[in-house]
Amino acid sequence: MAKFSTILLDLDGTITDPKSGITKSVAYALDFLKVSYPSLDSLTTFIGPPLKDSFMGYGLNEKDAQIAIEKYREYYVKENGIFDLTIYAGFKEMLENLKKADKKICLATCKVRSYARDILEHFSLVQYFDFISGSELDGSRSTKSEVIAFALEQTNTKVDNSVIMVGDRKHDIIGARDNNLQVASVLYGYGTREEFAEYKTDFVIDTVKDLEKFLLS
C-alpha cells in the first residue's frame, strides 16, 4: 500500500460532525425566505457542498441563494452555529500520530477559510495543520477543485502517489480528480457506498481508526 507524505483533509463530515450548527443555520436562512423544508434532518444535504450550489439545488434562484448565504452566515456566526459541532472520536489522536510520523497535513474545505481556522483553533486542532485552504467571504475559491489546487500551490506540493485527499462526499472525489490526486472516502461522514462507487473513489474507509491505519501504513 502506498505511503502518504502529504494528506489533504476535508472538514465537515470528515474531521467534524457539524450537523447541528449547519442544519440550524440553513433553516434560519430558509425561514427568512419563507421556503419550506420537511425537517432539520432533511437539511444534512447541505453538509459538504458549496452553499450556493446547495441553496440553488433547493430551488432558489441566484439572487435568493446569495441572500440565503448571507442569512446562513448571520446565524452561523452570531448564534455560534460555527462551534455547534463535534469532533469525530479519535480524530485528534490520529492527527497527533500523523504529525509524529512527519506527515504534511492540509485542510481543504469549501467552508470559508477564516471560519475553518476559527473551528480548528476553538477545538485545539490548528497546530496539526501545515496549511488551511478554503473559500473566501467574497465567493472566490468556492469549489473543492479550486480549494485543493490552492493548497497544493501554496505548499509547493508535487502531485504524485504520496499525496492523497480524504473526504466524505462526491465533491471531494471530483476535486481530487481535477487535481490528479488519489482520494479516500470515509463512510462515517455523510456520503454513501453508492455515491463513492458512482464517482469512482480510490479507497473506501469505514472508521476513523481504519483511516489512521490506512494513512500510517
GROMACS .gro file of N, CA and C in nm, residues 11-12 16-29 46-47 51 68-85 109-120 123 137:
model
  153
   11LEU      N    1  -1.317   1.904   0.599
   11LEU     CA    2  -1.353   1.936   0.737
   11LEU      C    3  -1.488   1.876   0.776
   12ASP      N    4  -1.597   1.930   0.719
   12ASP     CA    5  -1.732   1.885   0.756
   12ASP      C    6  -1.756   1.742   0.709
   16THR      N    7  -1.510   1.677   1.147
   16THR     CA    8  -1.618   1.715   1.239
   16THR      C    9  -1.753   1.662   1.191
   17ASP      N   10  -1.843   1.645   1.287
   17ASP     CA   11  -1.985   1.623   1.255
   17ASP      C   12  -2.055   1.756   1.285
   18PRO      N   13  -2.080   1.837   1.181
   18PRO     CA   14  -2.133   1.971   1.200
   18PRO      C   15  -2.286   1.979   1.186
   19LYS      N   16  -2.352   1.864   1.195
   19LYS     CA   17  -2.495   1.857   1.163
   19LYS      C   18  -2.578   1.963   1.233
   20SER      N   19  -2.563   1.976   1.363
   20SER     CA   20  -2.650   2.067   1.439
   20SER      C   21  -2.634   2.211   1.394
   21GLY      N   22  -2.511   2.260   1.390
   21GLY     CA   23  -2.488   2.400   1.355
   21GLY      C   24  -2.525   2.433   1.212
   22ILE      N   25  -2.494   2.343   1.120
   22ILE     CA   26  -2.521   2.370   0.978
   22ILE      C   27  -2.671   2.363   0.949
   23THR      N   28  -2.738   2.261   0.997
   23THR     CA   29  -2.881   2.249   0.965
   23THR      C   30  -2.962   2.363   1.028
   24LYS      N   31  -2.925   2.406   1.146
   24LYS     CA   32  -2.996   2.519   1.209
   24LYS      C   33  -2.970   2.648   1.132
   25SER      N   34  -2.849   2.666   1.081
   25SER     CA   35  -2.816   2.785   1.004
   25SER      C   36  -2.891   2.787   0.870
   26VAL      N   37  -2.900   2.670   0.808
   26VAL     CA   38  -2.974   2.659   0.682
   26VAL      C   39  -3.123   2.686   0.706
   27ALA      N   40  -3.175   2.629   0.815
   27ALA     CA   41  -3.317   2.650   0.847
   27ALA      C   42  -3.346   2.798   0.870
   28TYR      N   43  -3.257   2.867   0.937
   28TYR     CA   44  -3.271   3.010   0.962
   28TYR      C   45  -3.281   3.086   0.829
   29ALA      N   46  -3.196   3.050   0.734
   29ALA     CA   47  -3.196   3.117   0.603
   29ALA      C   48  -3.324   3.085   0.526
   46PHE      N   49  -2.688   1.976   0.295
   46PHE     CA   50  -2.608   2.098   0.285
   46PHE      C   51  -2.468   2.079   0.341
   47ILE      N   52  -2.442   1.967   0.406
   47ILE     CA   53  -2.311   1.943   0.466
   47ILE      C   54  -2.215   1.895   0.358
   51LEU      N   55  -2.217   2.623  -0.045
   51LEU     CA   56  -2.350   2.669  -0.004
   51LEU      C   57  -2.435   2.715  -0.122
   68ALA      N   58  -2.973   3.391   0.092
   68ALA     CA   59  -2.973   3.277   0.184
   68ALA      C   60  -2.836   3.257   0.246
   69ILE      N   61  -2.731   3.272   0.166
   69ILE     CA   62  -2.594   3.258   0.217
   69ILE      C   63  -2.567   3.362   0.325
   70GLU      N   64  -2.611   3.485   0.300
   70GLU     CA   65  -2.590   3.593   0.398
   70GLU      C   66  -2.664   3.564   0.528
   71LYS      N   67  -2.788   3.515   0.518
   71LYS     CA   68  -2.866   3.483   0.639
   71LYS      C   69  -2.807   3.361   0.710
   72TYR      N   70  -2.761   3.265   0.632
   72TYR     CA   71  -2.695   3.148   0.690
   72TYR      C   72  -2.576   3.193   0.774
   73ARG      N   73  -2.492   3.278   0.719
   73ARG     CA   74  -2.372   3.323   0.789
   73ARG      C   75  -2.408   3.409   0.910
   74GLU      N   76  -2.519   3.480   0.901
   74GLU     CA   77  -2.564   3.561   1.013
   74GLU      C   78  -2.591   3.473   1.135
   75TYR      N   79  -2.665   3.364   1.113
   75TYR     CA   80  -2.692   3.272   1.224
   75TYR      C   81  -2.566   3.197   1.264
   76TYR      N   82  -2.492   3.150   1.165
   76TYR     CA   83  -2.374   3.066   1.188
   76TYR      C   84  -2.273   3.134   1.279
   77VAL      N   85  -2.256   3.266   1.259
   77VAL     CA   86  -2.158   3.341   1.338
   77VAL      C   87  -2.220   3.395   1.467
   78LYS      N   88  -2.333   3.466   1.455
   78LYS     CA   89  -2.391   3.533   1.572
   78LYS      C   90  -2.449   3.437   1.674
   79GLU      N   91  -2.503   3.325   1.627
   79GLU     CA   92  -2.565   3.229   1.719
   79GLU      C   93  -2.470   3.112   1.751
   80ASN      N   94  -2.344   3.128   1.713
   80ASN     CA   95  -2.241   3.027   1.742
   80ASN      C   96  -2.267   2.892   1.676
   81GLY      N   97  -2.338   2.894   1.563
   81GLY     CA   98  -2.355   2.771   1.487
   81GLY      C   99  -2.221   2.716   1.442
   82ILE      N  100  -2.125   2.804   1.429
   82ILE     CA  101  -1.991   2.765   1.385
   82ILE      C  102  -1.927   2.662   1.478
   83PHE      N  103  -1.958   2.672   1.608
   83PHE     CA  104  -1.898   2.580   1.705
   83PHE      C  105  -1.996   2.473   1.753
   84ASP      N  106  -2.116   2.468   1.691
   84ASP     CA  107  -2.218   2.371   1.728
   84ASP      C  108  -2.192   2.242   1.649
   85LEU      N  109  -2.088   2.173   1.690
   85LEU     CA  110  -2.044   2.052   1.619
   85LEU      C  111  -1.968   1.962   1.716
  109THR      N  112  -1.125   2.263   0.255
  109THR     CA  113  -1.268   2.271   0.280
  109THR      C  114  -1.333   2.380   0.197
  110CYS      N  115  -1.459   2.360   0.160
  110CYS     CA  116  -1.534   2.465   0.089
  110CYS      C  117  -1.588   2.568   0.188
  111LYS      N  118  -1.573   2.540   0.317
  111LYS     CA  119  -1.613   2.639   0.418
  111LYS      C  120  -1.523   2.762   0.407
  112VAL      N  121  -1.575   2.877   0.448
  112VAL     CA  122  -1.494   2.999   0.448
  112VAL      C  123  -1.367   2.974   0.530
  113ARG      N  124  -1.255   3.011   0.472
  113ARG     CA  125  -1.124   2.980   0.531
  113ARG      C  126  -1.110   3.032   0.674
  114SER      N  127  -1.156   3.155   0.699
  114SER     CA  128  -1.143   3.213   0.834
  114SER      C  129  -1.230   3.137   0.934
  115TYR      N  130  -1.348   3.090   0.889
  115TYR     CA  131  -1.434   3.010   0.978
  115TYR      C  132  -1.365   2.877   1.011
  116ALA      N  133  -1.305   2.816   0.909
  116ALA     CA  134  -1.238   2.688   0.930
  116ALA      C  135  -1.124   2.702   1.031
  117ARG      N  136  -1.047   2.809   1.017
  117ARG     CA  137  -0.938   2.833   1.112
  117ARG      C  138  -0.993   2.852   1.253
  118ASP      N  139  -1.102   2.929   1.266
  118ASP     CA  140  -1.163   2.951   1.397
  118ASP      C  141  -1.205   2.820   1.461
  119ILE      N  142  -1.261   2.729   1.380
  119ILE     CA  143  -1.304   2.599   1.432
  119ILE      C  144  -1.184   2.518   1.480
  120LEU      N  145  -1.080   2.513   1.400
  120LEU     CA  146  -0.961   2.437   1.438
  120LEU      C  147  -0.897   2.495   1.564
  123PHE      N  148  -1.121   2.414   1.882
  123PHE     CA  149  -1.115   2.275   1.927
  123PHE      C  150  -0.971   2.225   1.940
  137LEU      N  151  -1.497   3.489   0.183
  137LEU     CA  152  -1.627   3.553   0.204
  137LEU      C  153  -1.680   3.620   0.078
   0.00000   0.00000   0.00000
